[in-house]
Coordinates of C-alpha atoms and ligand atoms in Angstrom, one line a residue:
Chain A
M1 CA 0.0 0.0 0.0
R2 CA 1.2 3.5 -0.8
Y3 CA 1.1 5.9 2.2
S4 CA -0.7 9.1 1.4
I5 CA -3.2 11.6 2.8
F6 CA -6.0 9.3 1.3
S7 CA -4.7 6.1 2.9
L8 CA -4.4 8.0 6.1
A9 CA -8.0 9.3 5.9
R10 CA -9.4 5.9 4.9
N11 CA -7.7 4.1 7.7
A12 CA -8.7 6.8 10.2
L13 CA -12.3 6.1 9.3
R14 CA -11.6 2.4 10.1
H15 CA -10.1 3.3 13.5
H16 CA -6.6 2.4 12.2
E17 CA -7.4 -1.3 12.6
N18 CA -6.7 -2.4 9.0
W19 CA -3.2 -1.1 8.2
P20 CA -1.3 -3.8 6.4
L21 CA 2.0 -5.0 8.0
A22 CA 4.8 -2.8 6.7
W23 CA 6.9 -5.9 5.8
R24 CA 6.5 -9.7 5.6
S25 CA 8.4 -12.1 7.9
P26 CA 9.0 -15.0 5.5
A27 CA 10.8 -18.3 6.3
P28 CA 14.3 -18.2 4.7
K29 CA 14.7 -19.9 1.3
K30 CA 17.5 -22.4 0.7
C31 CA 19.5 -20.0 -1.3
Y32 CA 19.7 -16.4 -2.4
D33 CA 21.6 -14.4 -5.0
A34 CA 22.9 -12.3 -2.1
V35 CA 22.6 -12.3 1.7
I36 CA 23.1 -9.2 3.8
I37 CA 24.1 -9.7 7.4
G38 CA 22.7 -7.1 9.8
G39 CA 19.3 -5.5 9.7
G40 CA 20.3 -2.0 10.8
G41 CA 20.0 1.0 8.5
H42 CA 23.0 0.1 6.5
G43 CA 22.0 -3.5 5.8
L44 CA 18.4 -2.6 4.9
A45 CA 19.5 0.2 2.7
T46 CA 22.0 -2.1 0.9
A47 CA 19.1 -4.5 0.2
Y48 CA 16.8 -1.7 -1.0
Y49 CA 19.3 -0.3 -3.5
L50 CA 20.3 -3.8 -4.7
A51 CA 16.7 -4.5 -5.5
R52 CA 15.8 -1.1 -6.8
D53 CA 18.9 -0.2 -8.9
H54 CA 20.6 -3.5 -9.7
A55 CA 17.6 -5.8 -10.2
M56 CA 18.8 -8.2 -7.5
T57 CA 15.5 -9.1 -5.8
N58 CA 16.3 -12.6 -4.7
I59 CA 18.1 -11.5 -1.6
A60 CA 17.7 -11.7 2.1
V61 CA 18.6 -9.5 5.1
L62 CA 19.4 -11.6 8.2
E63 CA 19.2 -9.9 11.6
K64 CA 20.0 -11.5 14.8
G65 CA 17.7 -9.3 16.9
W66 CA 15.1 -6.9 15.6
L67 CA 15.3 -4.3 12.9
G68 CA 17.1 -1.2 14.0
G69 CA 17.9 -2.6 17.5
G70 CA 21.6 -1.9 17.1
N71 CA 23.1 1.5 16.6
T72 CA 20.5 2.6 14.1
G73 CA 18.0 2.8 17.0
R74 CA 20.5 4.1 19.6
N75 CA 22.1 7.1 17.9
T76 CA 21.6 10.8 18.4
T77 CA 20.3 11.2 14.8
I78 CA 22.6 14.0 13.6
V79 CA 23.2 14.2 9.9
R80 CA 25.8 16.5 8.3
S81 CA 28.6 16.5 5.7
N82 CA 31.1 18.9 7.2
Y83 CA 34.2 16.9 6.5
H84 CA 37.6 18.1 5.5
L85 CA 39.2 15.4 3.5
D86 CA 38.0 14.8 -0.1
P87 CA 36.9 11.2 0.1
N88 CA 34.9 11.9 3.3
A89 CA 33.5 15.2 2.0
H90 CA 32.3 13.7 -1.3
F91 CA 30.9 10.6 0.4
Y92 CA 29.0 12.4 3.2
E93 CA 27.7 15.1 0.8
F94 CA 26.3 12.3 -1.5
S95 CA 24.6 10.9 1.6
L96 CA 23.1 14.3 2.6
K97 CA 21.7 14.6 -0.9
L98 CA 20.1 11.2 -0.6
W99 CA 18.6 12.2 2.8
E100 CA 17.1 15.3 1.2
G101 CA 14.9 13.1 -1.1
L102 CA 14.6 10.0 1.0
S103 CA 11.1 10.4 2.4
Q104 CA 9.8 10.7 -1.2
D105 CA 11.9 7.8 -2.4
L106 CA 10.8 5.5 0.3
N107 CA 7.2 6.8 0.6
F108 CA 8.0 6.9 4.3
N109 CA 8.5 10.0 6.4
V110 CA 12.0 9.8 7.8
M111 CA 11.5 13.3 9.2
Y112 CA 14.7 14.8 7.8
S113 CA 14.9 18.2 9.5
A114 CA 17.5 20.6 8.1
R115 CA 17.8 22.6 11.3
G116 CA 21.5 23.2 10.9
V117 CA 24.5 21.8 12.7
L118 CA 26.6 24.4 14.5
N119 CA 30.2 23.7 15.6
L120 CA 31.2 26.1 18.3
V121 CA 34.6 27.8 18.2
H122 CA 36.1 28.5 21.6
S123 CA 39.7 29.5 21.0
P124 CA 42.0 30.9 18.3
A125 CA 43.1 27.4 17.5
D126 CA 39.5 26.3 17.1
M127 CA 38.9 29.3 14.8
D128 CA 41.8 28.3 12.5
A129 CA 40.5 24.7 12.3
A130 CA 36.9 25.8 11.7
M131 CA 38.0 28.2 8.9
R132 CA 40.2 25.6 7.3
R133 CA 37.4 23.0 7.4
G134 CA 34.7 25.5 6.3
N135 CA 36.8 26.6 3.3
A136 CA 37.5 23.0 2.4
M137 CA 33.8 22.3 2.5
R138 CA 33.0 25.3 0.3
L139 CA 35.6 24.2 -2.2
N140 CA 33.8 20.9 -2.4
G141 CA 30.5 22.6 -3.0
I142 CA 29.2 22.0 0.5
D143 CA 27.3 24.6 2.5
A144 CA 29.3 26.2 5.4
E145 CA 28.7 29.6 7.0
F146 CA 30.7 31.3 9.7
L147 CA 28.5 32.8 12.4
S148 CA 29.8 35.5 14.8
R149 CA 29.2 35.3 18.5
D150 CA 26.5 37.9 18.2
E151 CA 24.6 36.0 15.5
I152 CA 24.9 32.8 17.6
A153 CA 23.6 34.6 20.7
R154 CA 20.6 35.8 18.6
R155 CA 19.8 32.5 17.1
I156 CA 20.3 30.3 20.2
P157 CA 19.1 32.4 23.1
N158 CA 19.8 29.7 25.7
L159 CA 23.4 29.3 24.9
E160 CA 25.9 30.9 27.3
C161 CA 27.6 33.5 25.0
S162 CA 28.8 36.0 27.6
A163 CA 32.4 37.0 27.6
D164 CA 33.1 35.4 31.0
A165 CA 31.6 32.0 30.1
R166 CA 33.5 29.0 31.3
F167 CA 34.0 28.1 27.6
P168 CA 33.9 31.5 25.8
I169 CA 32.3 31.3 22.4
L170 CA 34.1 33.2 19.7
G171 CA 31.8 32.1 16.8
G172 CA 30.8 29.0 15.1
M173 CA 30.7 27.1 11.8
L174 CA 27.2 26.3 10.6
Q175 CA 26.2 23.8 8.1
P176 CA 22.6 24.9 7.3
R177 CA 21.6 21.6 5.5
G178 CA 22.8 19.5 8.4
G179 CA 20.2 18.5 11.0
T180 CA 18.4 15.4 12.3
V181 CA 16.5 12.4 10.9
R182 CA 14.1 10.1 12.8
H183 CA 16.3 7.0 13.3
D184 CA 13.7 4.3 13.7
A185 CA 11.9 5.6 10.6
V186 CA 15.1 5.0 8.6
A187 CA 15.1 1.3 9.5
W188 CA 11.4 0.9 9.0
G189 CA 11.3 2.9 5.8
Y190 CA 14.1 1.0 4.1
A191 CA 12.7 -2.3 5.4
R192 CA 9.2 -1.6 4.0
A193 CA 10.6 -0.4 0.6
A194 CA 13.0 -3.4 0.3
D195 CA 10.2 -5.8 1.2
A196 CA 7.9 -4.3 -1.4
L197 CA 10.6 -5.1 -4.0
G198 CA 10.7 -8.7 -2.9
V199 CA 13.6 -8.7 -0.4
D200 CA 13.2 -11.3 2.4
I201 CA 13.8 -9.7 5.8
I202 CA 14.4 -12.4 8.4
Q203 CA 14.7 -11.3 12.1
Q204 CA 15.8 -13.4 15.0
C205 CA 18.3 -15.1 12.7
E206 CA 21.9 -14.8 13.8
V207 CA 24.7 -15.7 11.3
T208 CA 27.0 -18.0 13.2
G209 CA 29.3 -19.0 10.4
I210 CA 30.4 -18.1 6.9
R211 CA 31.1 -21.0 4.6
I212 CA 33.8 -20.8 2.1
E213 CA 34.2 -23.4 -0.6
R214 CA 36.9 -23.5 -3.3
G215 CA 38.2 -20.1 -2.0
A216 CA 34.9 -18.3 -2.5
V217 CA 31.8 -17.5 -0.4
A218 CA 29.2 -20.4 -0.4
G219 CA 26.7 -19.4 2.3
V220 CA 26.0 -18.7 5.9
D221 CA 25.1 -20.9 8.9
T222 CA 22.2 -19.8 11.0
P223 CA 20.0 -21.4 13.7
L224 CA 17.4 -21.7 10.9
G225 CA 19.8 -23.8 8.9
F226 CA 22.4 -23.2 6.1
I227 CA 21.5 -20.6 3.5
G228 CA 23.4 -20.8 0.3
T229 CA 24.6 -17.6 -1.5
P230 CA 27.5 -16.5 -3.8
K231 CA 27.5 -13.0 -2.3
I232 CA 27.5 -11.8 1.3
G233 CA 27.4 -8.2 2.4
I234 CA 28.4 -7.6 6.1
A235 CA 26.7 -4.6 7.7
V236 CA 26.9 -5.4 11.4
A237 CA 28.5 -2.2 12.9
G238 CA 30.2 -3.1 16.3
H239 CA 30.2 -6.8 15.4
S240 CA 32.2 -6.3 12.2
G241 CA 35.3 -7.8 13.7
H242 CA 33.8 -11.1 14.8
V243 CA 31.6 -11.6 11.7
A244 CA 34.7 -11.0 9.5
A245 CA 36.6 -13.5 11.6
M246 CA 34.0 -16.1 10.5
A247 CA 35.7 -15.7 7.1
G248 CA 39.1 -15.8 8.5
L249 CA 39.7 -12.0 8.3
E250 CA 41.2 -9.8 11.0
L251 CA 40.2 -6.1 10.7
P252 CA 41.8 -2.8 11.8
I253 CA 38.7 -2.3 14.0
E254 CA 38.0 -2.2 17.7
S255 CA 34.5 -2.2 19.3
H256 CA 33.9 0.6 21.8
V257 CA 30.9 1.9 23.7
L258 CA 29.4 5.3 22.9
Q259 CA 26.7 6.6 25.2
A260 CA 23.8 9.0 24.7
M261 CA 21.2 10.4 27.0
V262 CA 18.0 12.4 27.0
S263 CA 16.3 14.8 29.4
E264 CA 12.7 14.9 30.2
A265 CA 10.6 16.4 27.4
V266 CA 10.0 20.1 27.4
R267 CA 8.5 22.6 24.9
P268 CA 10.7 23.7 22.0
V269 CA 13.9 25.4 23.4
L270 CA 16.5 24.5 20.8
D271 CA 16.0 24.5 17.1
T272 CA 19.6 23.8 15.9
V273 CA 22.1 21.0 16.5
V274 CA 24.9 22.5 18.7
T275 CA 28.2 20.7 19.0
S276 CA 31.5 21.6 20.7
G277 CA 34.6 19.8 19.8
A278 CA 36.6 21.4 22.6
V279 CA 34.1 20.4 25.3
H280 CA 33.3 17.1 23.6
F281 CA 29.5 17.6 23.6
Y282 CA 26.6 17.8 21.3
I283 CA 22.9 18.4 21.8
S284 CA 19.7 18.7 19.9
Q285 CA 16.0 18.6 20.8
S286 CA 13.8 15.8 19.5
D287 CA 10.4 16.3 18.2
K288 CA 9.1 14.8 21.4
G289 CA 10.8 17.6 23.3
E290 CA 13.6 15.7 24.9
L291 CA 17.1 17.2 24.8
V292 CA 19.3 14.5 23.2
M293 CA 22.9 14.7 24.3
G294 CA 26.2 12.9 23.8
G295 CA 29.9 13.2 24.2
D296 CA 33.0 11.0 24.1
L297 CA 33.5 7.3 23.9
D298 CA 34.1 5.5 27.3
F299 CA 37.6 4.8 25.9
Y300 CA 37.8 1.1 26.4
N301 CA 36.8 -1.9 24.3
S302 CA 33.2 -3.0 24.9
Y303 CA 30.4 -5.0 23.5
A304 CA 28.1 -4.3 26.5
Q305 CA 25.8 -1.7 24.9
R306 CA 26.1 0.3 28.1
G307 CA 28.8 2.6 29.5
N308 CA 29.8 4.1 32.8
L309 CA 28.9 7.2 34.8
P310 CA 32.0 9.4 34.3
I311 CA 30.9 10.1 30.7
V312 CA 27.4 10.8 31.8
E313 CA 28.8 13.3 34.3
H314 CA 31.0 14.8 31.7
V315 CA 28.1 15.3 29.3
A316 CA 25.9 16.8 32.0
A317 CA 28.7 19.2 33.0
A318 CA 29.3 20.3 29.5
C319 CA 25.6 20.8 28.9
L320 CA 25.4 23.1 32.0
A321 CA 28.5 25.0 31.0
L322 CA 27.0 25.8 27.6
F323 CA 23.3 25.9 28.5
P324 CA 23.0 26.9 32.2
S325 CA 19.3 27.1 32.0
F326 CA 19.0 23.4 31.3
G327 CA 20.2 22.8 34.9
R328 CA 16.6 22.3 36.1
L329 CA 15.9 19.4 33.7
R330 CA 16.1 15.8 34.9
L331 CA 18.0 13.2 32.9
M332 CA 15.5 10.5 31.9
R333 CA 17.5 7.8 30.2
T334 CA 21.0 6.9 29.2
W335 CA 22.1 4.1 27.0
G336 CA 25.0 2.9 24.9
G337 CA 25.8 1.3 21.5
T338 CA 28.7 -0.8 20.3
V339 CA 30.5 1.2 17.7
D340 CA 33.0 -0.1 15.2
M341 CA 36.1 2.2 15.5
T342 CA 38.6 2.0 12.7
M343 CA 42.3 2.8 13.0
D344 CA 41.9 6.0 10.9
G345 CA 38.3 7.0 11.9
S346 CA 37.0 6.4 8.3
P347 CA 34.8 3.6 7.1
I348 CA 35.4 0.5 5.0
I349 CA 32.9 0.0 2.2
A350 CA 34.6 -2.5 0.1
K351 CA 35.2 -5.9 -1.5
L352 CA 37.0 -8.1 1.0
P353 CA 39.9 -10.5 0.1
V354 CA 37.5 -13.5 0.0
P355 CA 35.7 -13.6 -3.4
G356 CA 32.0 -12.9 -2.9
L357 CA 32.5 -11.1 0.4
Y358 CA 31.8 -7.4 0.9
M359 CA 31.4 -5.1 3.9
T360 CA 30.2 -1.7 4.9
G361 CA 31.5 -1.0 8.4
G362 CA 34.0 0.8 10.6
W363 CA 31.4 3.5 11.1
C364 CA 32.8 4.7 14.3
Y365 CA 30.3 7.0 16.1
G366 CA 29.2 8.8 12.9
G367 CA 27.6 6.3 10.6
F368 CA 24.0 7.1 10.9
K369 CA 24.3 10.1 8.6
A370 CA 26.1 7.7 6.2
T371 CA 23.2 5.2 6.0
P372 CA 21.8 6.0 2.5
A373 CA 25.1 6.5 0.8
S374 CA 26.6 3.4 2.5
G375 CA 23.7 1.3 1.4
W376 CA 23.8 2.7 -2.1
L377 CA 27.6 2.2 -2.5
H378 CA 27.7 -1.2 -0.8
A379 CA 24.9 -2.3 -3.2
H380 CA 26.9 -1.0 -6.2
T381 CA 30.0 -2.7 -5.0
I382 CA 28.2 -6.0 -4.5
A383 CA 26.4 -5.9 -7.8
H384 CA 29.4 -4.9 -9.9
D385 CA 32.0 -6.7 -7.8
E386 CA 34.0 -3.4 -7.8
P387 CA 33.6 -0.1 -6.0
H388 CA 32.1 3.1 -7.2
S389 CA 34.4 6.1 -7.4
L390 CA 32.7 7.5 -4.3
N391 CA 33.9 4.5 -2.2
A392 CA 37.0 3.6 -4.0
A393 CA 39.2 5.1 -1.2
F394 CA 37.4 3.3 1.6
T395 CA 39.2 -0.1 1.1
L396 CA 40.4 -2.5 3.7
E397 CA 43.9 -2.5 2.0
R398 CA 44.4 1.2 2.6
F399 CA 45.9 0.6 6.1
E400 CA 48.6 -1.7 4.7
Q401 CA 49.2 0.7 1.8
G402 CA 49.6 3.8 4.1
A403 CA 46.6 5.5 2.4
M404 CA 44.8 6.3 5.6
I405 CA 41.9 8.7 5.6
D406 CA 42.5 10.2 9.0
E407 CA 40.3 13.3 9.3
K408 CA 41.8 14.3 12.7
G409 CA 45.4 13.2 12.1
A410 CA 45.1 11.2 15.3
G411 CA 47.1 8.1 14.3
P412 CA 46.4 4.4 14.6
Y413 CA 44.4 4.4 17.9
A414 CA 40.9 3.2 17.3
W415 CA 39.5 5.3 20.3
A416 CA 41.2 8.5 19.2
H417 CA 39.0 9.4 16.2
Chain B
M1 CA 31.6 2.5 37.6
L2 CA 34.7 0.4 37.2
L3 CA 36.7 -0.3 40.4
I4 CA 40.2 -0.9 38.9
P5 CA 42.8 -2.8 40.9
C6 CA 46.1 -1.0 40.3
P7 CA 48.8 -3.6 41.2
W8 CA 50.7 -0.9 43.0
C9 CA 48.0 1.2 44.7
G10 CA 45.0 -1.2 45.1
P11 CA 41.4 -0.7 44.0
R12 CA 40.7 2.9 42.7
N13 CA 37.9 4.7 40.8
Q14 CA 38.1 4.4 37.0
I15 CA 38.4 8.2 36.6
E16 CA 42.0 7.9 37.8
F17 CA 42.9 5.7 34.9
T18 CA 43.6 5.9 31.1
C19 CA 43.1 2.8 28.9
G20 CA 46.0 2.1 26.6
G21 CA 44.4 -0.6 24.5
D22 CA 45.2 -4.2 23.6
A23 CA 48.1 -5.6 25.6
T24 CA 48.6 -8.7 23.5
V25 CA 50.1 -7.0 20.4
Q26 CA 53.9 -7.5 20.3
R27 CA 56.3 -5.1 18.7
P28 CA 58.1 -6.9 15.8
A29 CA 61.8 -6.9 15.3
N30 CA 63.1 -3.8 13.5
D31 CA 63.8 -5.8 10.4
A32 CA 60.6 -7.8 10.4
P33 CA 58.6 -7.9 7.2
I34 CA 56.1 -5.1 6.5
A35 CA 53.2 -7.5 7.1
A36 CA 54.3 -8.0 10.7
W37 CA 54.5 -4.3 11.2
F38 CA 51.1 -3.8 9.6
A39 CA 49.5 -6.4 11.9
Y40 CA 51.2 -4.8 15.0
V41 CA 50.0 -1.3 14.2
Y42 CA 46.6 -1.9 12.8
L43 CA 45.1 -5.4 13.3
R44 CA 43.3 -6.3 16.6
D45 CA 41.6 -9.4 17.8
N46 CA 38.9 -7.2 19.3
P47 CA 37.4 -10.1 21.4
N48 CA 33.9 -10.3 22.5
G49 CA 34.8 -11.6 26.0
P50 CA 38.0 -11.4 28.1
H51 CA 40.4 -8.8 26.8
D52 CA 44.0 -8.2 28.0
E53 CA 44.7 -4.5 28.1
L54 CA 47.2 -1.9 29.1
W55 CA 46.1 0.7 31.6
L56 CA 47.9 3.8 33.0
H57 CA 47.2 4.9 36.5
S58 CA 47.4 8.5 35.2
G59 CA 45.8 10.1 38.2
G60 CA 47.8 8.0 40.7
C61 CA 51.2 6.3 40.7
R62 CA 51.5 6.9 36.9
S63 CA 52.5 3.2 36.2
W64 CA 51.4 1.2 33.3
F65 CA 50.0 -2.2 34.1
K66 CA 47.9 -5.0 32.6
L67 CA 44.2 -5.7 33.2
R68 CA 42.0 -8.5 32.0
R69 CA 38.5 -7.2 31.5
D70 CA 35.4 -8.9 30.0
T71 CA 34.2 -6.7 27.1
R72 CA 30.7 -8.1 27.3
T73 CA 30.1 -7.2 31.0
H74 CA 33.0 -4.9 32.0
D75 CA 33.8 -7.4 34.8
I76 CA 37.5 -7.1 35.8
L77 CA 39.1 -10.5 35.9
A78 CA 42.7 -9.9 36.8
S79 CA 45.4 -7.2 37.0
A80 CA 49.2 -7.6 36.9
R81 CA 52.4 -5.5 36.9
I82 CA 53.6 -4.7 33.5
D83 CA 56.3 -7.4 33.5
D84 CA 54.1 -10.1 35.0
D85 CA 51.9 -12.5 33.1
L86 CA 48.2 -12.0 33.6
A87 CA 47.5 -15.7 33.2
T88 CA 49.7 -16.6 36.2
I89 CA 47.8 -14.3 38.6
A90 CA 45.9 -16.2 41.2
G91 CA 42.1 -16.2 40.6
A92 CA 42.5 -15.0 37.0
R93 CA 39.8 -16.4 34.7
K94 CA 40.1 -16.7 31.0
Ligands
FAD501 C1 25.1 6.6 21.3 C2 25.4 6.7 19.8 C3 25.2 8.0 19.2 C4 25.4 8.1 17.8 N1 25.1 9.3 17.2 C5 25.3 9.4 15.9 C6 24.9 10.6 15.2 O1 24.4 11.6 15.9 N2 25.1 10.7 13.9 C7 25.6 9.7 13.2 O2 25.8 9.9 12.0 N3 26.0 8.5 13.7 C8 25.8 8.4 15.1 N4 26.1 7.2 15.7 C9 26.7 6.1 14.9 C10 25.5 5.3 14.1 O3 24.5 5.0 15.0 C11 26.0 4.0 13.5 O4 27.3 4.2 12.8 C12 25.0 3.5 12.5 O5 23.7 3.5 13.0 C13 25.4 2.1 12.1 O6 24.4 1.5 11.4 P1 24.5 0.0 11.0 O7 23.3 -0.4 10.2 O8 25.8 -0.3 10.4 O9 24.5 -0.7 12.4 P2 23.4 -1.3 13.4 O10 22.2 -0.5 13.4 O11 24.1 -1.6 14.7 O12 23.0 -2.6 12.7 C14 23.8 -3.8 12.7 C15 22.9 -5.0 13.0 O13 23.6 -6.2 12.8 C16 23.1 -7.1 13.6 N5 24.0 -8.2 13.8 C17 25.2 -8.2 14.4 N6 25.8 -9.4 14.3 C18 25.0 -10.2 13.6 C19 25.0 -11.6 13.1 N7 26.1 -12.3 13.4 N8 24.0 -12.0 12.4 C20 22.9 -11.3 12.1 N9 22.8 -10.0 12.5 C21 23.8 -9.4 13.2 C22 22.8 -6.3 14.9 O14 21.9 -7.0 15.7 C23 22.3 -5.0 14.4 O15 20.9 -4.9 14.3 C24 25.9 7.0 17.0 C25 26.1 5.8 17.7 C26 25.8 5.6 19.0 C27 26.0 4.3 19.7
ZN502 ZN1 48.7 3.0 40.9

C-alpha cells in the first residue's frame, strides 16, 4: 500500500485497525543471490538499493535481533557532511543529498529536518581549524557559514555566550543543511521499501558462520539452517570484527561503547544541533521535546551496549557550562551502543579479500548520517564486484598501503578518532 | 563504575585511569617484514569476551599495568604489573 493523505483518511475512518503490515516475515529460502548480514539501517539500505537499482530481488537480510535494534536505534540522529578530506566530504555530501529526497523515495516520512548543525569555536586554534574546514567544504561545494558570537547569541538564546563564560564562544561554523533524521523511521522505511521489491527480511536469525568453498563464499550458517549464496554483504557495525573473523579475516577495528542520554521532554527550546569539539559535547531537541545529548566514547573496548557514569557526568557538566538554564531538567535515560572504531576513523565500504564477500563497516560514532550512501555504494560494490568512485578510497587495504583517511590526524588508535 | 585494581595502589575509581588498548600485540623486530608491522600497528583481535589491556594509573602512581576485563560485561578478571603475566595471577579467569 502507498502511504498518502488518502490512505491515512481511509484508515482513520476504520479506526486504524486495518493497516497492512509494513513488511512480511518469511521463512528463509534455501539460497539467495545475495545475503546481507545485519538489519540495521546500512543492511536494509543495501538490500533496498540492490533490489531497486541492480535488479537483485532474490536477496535476504538476516538480523540476529530486531530491525534497528543496534546503533540505528541508539544514535543521536545527527546528519551532516562537514568533512575536511575529499573522500569523506564527497561521500557524506552524497549521503546528505540522498537524505534530502529519502522520504519521497521510500514513501515513508523519515523526518529529515535541516535545522542546521553548528560547531562552536572557543579558541583561536578552534577558529583556525573551523575556517580551514569551512573553506575546504565550500571548495567541495558543501554549504558552510561562519557565524559570529552575536549571531549565535541571537539564534540560540539559551546558549551561554557571555564573555566570562566557562567556555567562551568566539563564533561557530554552521552547516545549514545538516540536521536530524528520525532514526527508527530510517530502518522501518528501508525495510518496507525493500520488502515491497521482494527482499526477504528475516529477524531473530543470527549468522553463526560463513562457509567458504573453493576459496569463495558459499553461504551462511544460522539457527534456521544453512543458507546458500554466492555474495555476502556484512553490515553489522560493532560486530564487524567477529563476523569478518568467520571468514578468517582480521580487521583494523575495535569495538567501543558510545553513550547518549535524554532529558525529560519540554517545549521547544533549541532548534539547531549544537556541538562543541573542545568540550566534547553535542545536543539537539527531539520532536518529542527531549534534549538529546552525547559526548565521548568511554575509551575502552566494549560490546556491552552500556557505559559508565564518568561520561554521563562529563556530558551533563558540558551541557550546563554551555546551557546553564537546562540545569533544572532531569536526565531521563542513558544508553550505549557498540561502535566499530577503525584505526583512521573512516569507514570501510569494500570488496574483501575473499571472493563474494563485501562489507560496509567501521562507522565509528558517525555512521547514521552515512546510511543512505553506505547502502547505495555497498549495493553498487556487491552488484558490480567493484567499488564506485565514491567509495574507491574506503578499502580494507588502505591501512597496509599507508593510504589512511585520517580526518583528525590522530594516528592508529581506534579510540582517538 | 569500574573499580580498577592497580597492582601498586590497590582498587581505585576508574576516573584515575587511562586505557591504553590491547596488551597482546607484540612489537616486531626492526627488520621484520612489513606485514608483521602492519599487523602490529593496525590489526586487533577485538574479542567479545576477556580482553587483556594496558592501563595507565594516570591520576595516581603513573605506572602502566595489565588488566584482564570482559568486554561483554565490563567485569574485571585480573590485573598484573607490566612485567608479570596475567595468566599466572591467582584467581584469574580466562
Ligand atoms: C550513542 C550513539 C550515538 C550516535 N550518534 C550518531 C549521530 O548523531 N550521527 C551519526 O551519523 N551517527 C551516530 N552514531 C553512529 C551510528 O549509530 C552508527 O554508525 C550506524 O547507526 C550504524 O548502522 P548499522 O546499520 O551499520 O549498524 P546497526 O544499526 O548496529 O545494525 C547492525 C545490525 O547487525 C546485527 N548483527 C550483528 N551481528 C549479527 C550476526 N552475526 N547475524 C545477524 N545480525 C547481526 C545487529 O543486531 C544490528 O541490528 C551513534 C552511535 C551511538 C552508539
Ligand atoms: Zn597505581
